Amino acid sequence: MLTATTSFTELTFLEEPSDLVVSRGNAVTLHCSIQSEAGMPNVVWMKDGKPLGLDDQNILWPNGSLHITNVDGSNRGLYQCMATLPQTGAIISRFASLHTAYLSRNFIREPQDLKIYLQEVAMFECEGDGLPAPNVTWYKDNSLLRDFKPNILVYPDGVLEINPVEFSDFGTYYCQVENTERARSSRLAKLEQNGNTDSFDDGTAPWFVATPRDTSIPEGSSTILFCGANGFDTLRKKPEITWLKDGETIIFNSTQGRLKLKGAGSLQIFNVQPFDAGTYSCRSNNLEDSIDAEATLTVLVRPHFETKPQSVMAYEKTEAIFNCKLKGSPAPEVRWTKDGLPLQESNYIIENEDHLRIMGLVTSDSGYYQCHGSNELGSIQAIAQLVVLPNTLATLTDRYSYGGQRSPPSKPTGLAAAIVSKRFITLRWDKDGDGGTTGYTVFWREQGSLRERMLNTTQPEATLQRLNPDSRYQIQVRAFNSVQYSWSYASMEVDTEKDVAVPSPPVNIRVTPQSPESILVTWDPPLQPKGQILKYLLSYEDSHGSPKQIEVLDTRKLLTGLMAFRTYTIRVVAVNENGEGMSTREMTTKTYSDKPSEPPQNATLETASSTSLIVRWEPPPREHQNGKITGYKIRYKMKGASRNGATVTTDGNRRLYALTNLEKMTEYQVRISALTVNGSGPLTPKLKATTYEDDLDESRVPDAPRTVTVTPHATSIRVSWTTPPPEKKIVVRGYVLGWGKGVPDSKKKVLGPDTQIYTIENLIPSSEYVITVRAMNNKGEGLTRYTTAITTKESVEERLIPLFPPVGLKTMVLSSSTIVLTWTDTSIGPSQKLLDNRYYTVRYRLATEAENDNNRYWYLNSTDLNAHIDHLRPNTKYEFDVKITKGRSVSPWSMKESNKTMEDVPATAPVDLTPVPKKNDPRAVIMNWQPPAKPNGQITGYLVFYTTDPKQDLREWVVDGVLEGDELSATIKRLTPSTTYYFKVQARNSKGYGPLSETVIYKTPQDSRDSEGRRGSNSESGLPTGIMNIIIASVVGAAFCVIIIVIAVIYCKRRDNEQRLKRQAQQNQQSPVKGKGQGRDLKPPDLWIHDNMEMKNIDKGQRSESTLTMSTTRRSSNDYRSMDDLPPYHEDRNEMYYQSPSDHDERERFLPPRQPGPGIIRPKATKPLMIPVDAQPPPREPIAMVTALPNGALNPNLDRGEPGVMSRPGFPRTQYNMQYTSGGPRVNAGDLPQPPPIQAYPIDYAYKRPIYDEDDTSSLHSCHDDRSFSSRSIGYGQKPPDCHSLGQGQPMAVIAPGQHEFDGHRSLPRGNRPMRSFTSPNPHNQSNLFSGVHHHSTPKHQIVKPQQSPYKKAGPPLTSAPIKPRAIPVIKPKAPDVVLKAGVDPDIQKSESTEELSAEMANLDCLMKDLNAITQQNFEV
C-alpha cells in the first residue's frame, strides 16, 4: 500500500542491461545499477514478463546485476531489472535480449552458375544465417581465393566480383560462412564461357548478373548496393551503369564523397543518414536498350525521446497528463507501466501515441509511471512520478470565510441536463444574480466508482466528456468567489443513453498485397461478439477513388480488381443481430507496382541544329503510371532505315532530351515510353523532324533562350528552358545556369548543349531565388534570360487517406453566447468511440457573411464528437459545419447547420445623444440619439434621464420613457429657462436595460415672455441683494402697522362690550337657531374679506405679478404614451413604487418591507418656476372643497411619523387651501401640487411617471379618455387606476347634517342662517348670495362657497352645485373669483358681538400667516 507523499522521491537507473549473444556453456552478466535518495531499493529480475527465480545458476549481485553461470537454450529471452522502494513505488528497466550463438545449415544466398563472354562481368553472392553474423570466405577450385588479382574484388558483405573476366577465371567457386559456433560451405557454382558469337553483329540488350537487394541498415553505418550488367551493343560497347534515387539521376559530385561507384557499377554509401532512405534504381543501358533494377534502402534509427514525461503533483478528482513523444525508424512501439507493471487501459486511463491521461485521480494512482519505446534496434524508457494530494478545494471554506471580507456565494439553481448522449452530458444552470460568483466547480462520478472527476468553469454551463454508455452519474455543482465556495451545492443524477449490444472490433487484422491488382485481408473474430456473428463488413478505399463495402462470411478475403501501386485503407466490422459493431483500426497497404499503362503525354520533336533534335514530353496520367516513374526510353532512327535504330534512357525527372551527332538534312522518327521497375510502358506515336542542311554560325554569341520555366519545391527548383531562336543559326556549345538567394549568379553551373533541364538542389525552404540562363559558344556567353522562384515550405510526406464527412450535425443554444454542436462519425461505427488520433475541426461564421459569400471563418478543434462553442455574439445567427482530420487525410466539410444565440441585455449605450432646442419653446428640448452598437436583441424602448444637479444619485433624476424601439428622439417639456440640464439615455430590450450613455449638458435659453416686468424672481439674473432687502423690510413694516391698527380697533370695541351684548341678544331673538350647541355657537372665521374694507385697486402695470413657486425640474412630457408596458428597471438604486390606498391591501404582500425615504422628489428651491396668476386663462366657476391634508404637507407619510421632506406647520385654512373641481388645476401657494393620497413603497424596477403637462387640459375633462393624468408607473405589473379608485378616500367639500369636524378641520355650523360677511351687517341679507339655497330649508348636504380675497382680480359670480365624489386632480394655480368694483370703498360696519369680533380676528390672523407664507416663498433664496 502506497502512502500519500507531498514531494517527489528520486529513483532512477544508472545502468541498464543490454542485448547479448553468448555461446552455450559460457557465463554472462546482465548489468543493472540504481540510484535512490531513499535508500537501497529491492531489486527483482524479470524474464519474459515474469519474476526470475534465483539459484546457483542465476545469481543477484549486490549492485543489482544478474550473473548467469552456465548459459543454455533455456536462458534465451527478454530480461528486465525492477527496483522497488517500499511505500513509494517501483521502476523497471528497458528490455535486454539474451541469445545463444548458432549457425544455420541453410544459406540465405548461395552462388549461382554463370555463362558469359570474355571481358564481361561475373558476380557471385553468399550469405549465411547465424548469430553472431558469420564471416564469408571464397574458394576457387577448392583453393582459397584472394583478391590479389586486379580484376577480383571480394566484398565484406559476401559478394565476389570478377571484372573483366579473363580466360583463367573460368572454373568452380563456392563460399564458406563461419562464426563462433561452426563453419559451413555453400554449393558449387560454375563460371563458364559463352561460345555463341552470332549475336555480336546484331548487338545484345543489357542483362544483370547482380541486382541490388532491399537493405536495412542502422544510422551512421555504411553499405553497398550491388549491381552488375552485361551486353554488347552493335558498337561493341559494354552497358553503362547509372544510379537513380527516387527516379532522379544521382550526381556524385554533389554528394561530398558519401556516395560513390564501386567496382563494375555498385553503389557505396558511407555514414548513412535518414535522408538517404528511399528507392534506388540501377540502370544499365546501351544502344540496344536499357533495363532497371530497384532496391529499397531503409535507414534504421534507434528510439529516442523528443518529449520525456515529467513528474506531476495533482489533487484528487482532477486529472494528470504525462506527455511522451518518441522518434525512431521504424516508429517505436510505445507502452506504459506503473510501478513496473503494465498499465491497464480503462475509461479513466487512456493511452495515446504521445501522452497518457489519468482522469478522476485517487490516492492509489500515486507511483512511478514509465514510458517505454522499442523497435528492432532496441528499447528505451523514461520515468515520471505522480503524487496525488488530498483535494481540499470543496471543503476548505465550507463553514467560514476568510476574515469575513466577503460572504459565500449562493448555490447554483436551475441545474438541468441540456444534452444527454452516450458518451457526454451537457449541463446548464441559472447564473448567480448577486454578481458575487466568479466561477463554478462541477463534480461528477459514475455510480459505483471511486473516481470522481471535476472541472472549473466561469460560465453557467459545462460539458462532461468521456462518459460510459448506459451509466448513471452523480453530479454536483458548486459556486465560488475569490475567497470561498458556496456552503451548499446543486446536485442531480443523469443516466447516459444505452449503447447497443453490438460486437467489439475484430482482432489481429492483417493486410498483405499479393500482386498489382490484389490484396489478401485476414482477421480473427471479436473478443466480445455479444451474440452470434452473422457476417462481416469489409470496407476499403484508395486515395483517389470512392469507398466500397462488401459482405464476408469468413475471416479472410482476397480483394481483386484493384489498381496497381495504390494505397488502400481497409477496415472490418462484425455484425450480429443488433447491428454493426465497432470497427477495427484502419489498416493501409499498397499494391505492387506494374508497367505504365499509358505512354507519355504531349510529346514533341523539334530541330535544334544540322546534327541535333530536341525531344519534349510529359509523364503519363497519374492513374496510369502504376508505379514510380524511373525514367523514359527514347527510340529513334533515320527514315527508311531497316534496323530498329538507337535507344537512349533518361532519368525519371527529365522532360527533355537532345539527340545529337545526327546526319545533316535527314529526317528522323522518334518514339518515347515511360519506365518503372517493372519495365517500360507503351510507346508514343512516331514523331518526325528533319535536321538542318547547313552548319551553324559561331562568329557571334547566341541569343537568350526563348523561355525559362521553373518548378519550385521545398529544397530544390527544377529549371527548364528552350534553345535560342533556331532561325538565327548560331552554334550553341552549352548553357550557363546561375542562381542566388535574392541576387543573381551567386552560383553557376555549366551544362552541355543537349541539356535543357536541370534541378537545383540544397536550397532553403520558403526563400526567393533569382535564376538566370544564357547560351554560350566559343565566342562567349550570350544574352541572359531572368526569372524568379520561391521555394515551398518544407513538409513531411504522409499518406493521404480519404475520409467521409461527419453527418447528423445538430446545434443547441445554451445561452446568449454559447452553442453546443453534436455530430456522428460514420467511420467509427454505432458505438461512436474514438480509437485513433483523428480530430474534428468545426468552422463557423455569421449567417450574414454567408449570405454575402464571405469566407471569414472561426475555427475550433475537438477530439470528441461534440464541441462547446462560446464567446458568441448575442442574438446572432451562425452557420456551422465540421470535418474530420486524420494525419494529413482530411474529409470534406459536412452539411451546414444554422442557429441563433439568445438575446442579452444591450452591451453598449445609445450613442450620439444630441439636444436640439424646440422652435418657439424655450422650455422644451428635443433629445436625439442613435441606437446602441451592440443591442444584443430587438430594442423595445429607451429611458431619458435628466436633472439640474449631476451630483445627485441617479434615482433622483427625472425619467421619461420612449416605448417604441424605433423612436430615436424625445421631447422634454416644462424645463426652467436659463437653466443647465444634464441628460443621459438608456436602451432596453426583452432581457433588460443596458448601460447609460455619456452625460450631455444642455442649457435652456432665457424666456423673453418672463423677462419683462418680472420682479422678485429667483432666477440667475435676479434683483440685487440690496433691493431685495428693501422690499422685504417694506413688507414686514407694513404688516407690523396693520397689526397695530387691529389692536387699536379691538381696544375701542371692547369699551362698549355691554351694549353689543344686548344688541346681540336682540338679534338672537329675531333669528332663532335650530340644532345643537346654540349656546356656544361661534361663527367660524369668515373666509371672505368684506366689501366695505377700503383697499387700493391693484393693476397689473402698477404692481408686481403674483407668483406661485413650483419645481424647477418638470416630471412630465405630454409627448409620450403610457409607460405600463416597460419592463422592470434595475440600476443599483432604491426605486419608489407609488400605490393608491385602494391597491394597498392586495399588493402589500408582494412588496418588500417599507423603508424610510422620500415619497416624492423634492426639487431644489434655488430655481423656482414663477407662474403669474394673471397669465392663467379665465377659470371656471369654482366649487369650494376642503382638503384633508394640512397646509404645506408634502408627504402623506408625515402623519404616520415617517420621515419625509420638510413642510410648513398647519394653520386655519384660507381660500388658498381650497381645491377646485372645475377649471384649471389648483396649486397651494408656496407648496407642491398635492397628489391623491398614495402609499409609497420601495421596490425594484419601478419609476414614478411624471405629472402630465400643464398644457394638456383634455385629461381634466374626462378621466376615462385619458387615464394617464393620474399617478403613472413605469414597470410591469402596474395597472393604471380607474376614475373610481382615484376618488376613493379623497375628502370632499360636502358637509353632512350634524357634521362639525372633518379630518381635523372645523366645519361650518348648522343653522338657519348662512355664513356672514364683513360686507353686510345684517345676516339676513346674506342668503341671496347662495343660488338655490334658502335659509328656511334644511338641505341634506350644505354646499360651502369659497371665500374670496380682495387681492385677486374680479371674476365671474360664484355658483353652487351638488358635488359628486371624484378624483382630485393636480391642478394649475388659478386666481379665486372675486368681484371688485373700481372706485367703491364701503365703510366698515361695526361688529354686532364680541364673539363675532373674535372670529374675525382669528380669520385675520390666518390671513396674515398666509401672506407671510407667500412672501417667504417669493423671496426665498
mmCIF file of N, CA and C in Angstrom, residues 1082 1084-1085 1300-1302 1304-1308:
data_model
loop_
_atom_site.group_PDB
_atom_site.id
_atom_site.type_symbol
_atom_site.label_atom_id
_atom_site.label_comp_id
_atom_site.label_asym_id
_atom_site.label_seq_id
_atom_site.Cartn_x
_atom_site.Cartn_y
_atom_site.Cartn_z
ATOM 1 N N LEU A 1082 -70.194 79.591 17.909
ATOM 2 C CA LEU A 1082 -69.320 80.675 17.468
ATOM 3 C C LEU A 1082 -69.273 80.674 15.970
ATOM 4 N N PRO A 1084 -67.773 80.748 12.580
ATOM 5 C CA PRO A 1084 -66.431 80.388 12.077
ATOM 6 C C PRO A 1084 -65.777 81.560 11.401
ATOM 7 N N PRO A 1085 -64.476 81.458 11.211
ATOM 8 C CA PRO A 1085 -63.776 82.575 10.539
ATOM 9 C C PRO A 1085 -64.368 82.827 9.168
ATOM 10 N N HIS A 1300 -69.582 68.565 12.301
ATOM 11 C CA HIS A 1300 -68.885 69.788 12.696
ATOM 12 C C HIS A 1300 -67.417 69.720 12.381
ATOM 13 N N GLU A 1301 -66.836 68.526 12.317
ATOM 14 C CA GLU A 1301 -65.408 68.423 12.048
ATOM 15 C C GLU A 1301 -65.202 67.350 10.989
ATOM 16 N N PHE A 1302 -64.238 67.639 10.140
ATOM 17 C CA PHE A 1302 -63.913 66.675 9.058
ATOM 18 C C PHE A 1302 -62.407 66.603 8.912
ATOM 19 N N GLY A 1304 -59.946 66.738 11.007
ATOM 20 C CA GLY A 1304 -59.133 67.706 11.710
ATOM 21 C C GLY A 1304 -59.453 69.146 11.379
ATOM 22 N N HIS A 1305 -60.412 69.420 10.527
ATOM 23 C CA HIS A 1305 -60.773 70.793 10.178
ATOM 24 C C HIS A 1305 -62.168 71.075 10.691
ATOM 25 N N ARG A 1306 -62.340 72.279 11.146
ATOM 26 C CA ARG A 1306 -63.666 72.666 11.640
ATOM 27 C C ARG A 1306 -64.602 72.866 10.470
ATOM 28 N N SER A 1307 -65.843 72.428 10.662
ATOM 29 C CA SER A 1307 -66.870 72.591 9.626
ATOM 30 C C SER A 1307 -67.764 73.764 9.984
ATOM 31 N N LEU A 1308 -68.518 74.162 9.036
ATOM 32 C CA LEU A 1308 -69.479 75.242 9.274
ATOM 33 C C LEU A 1308 -70.615 74.730 10.145
#
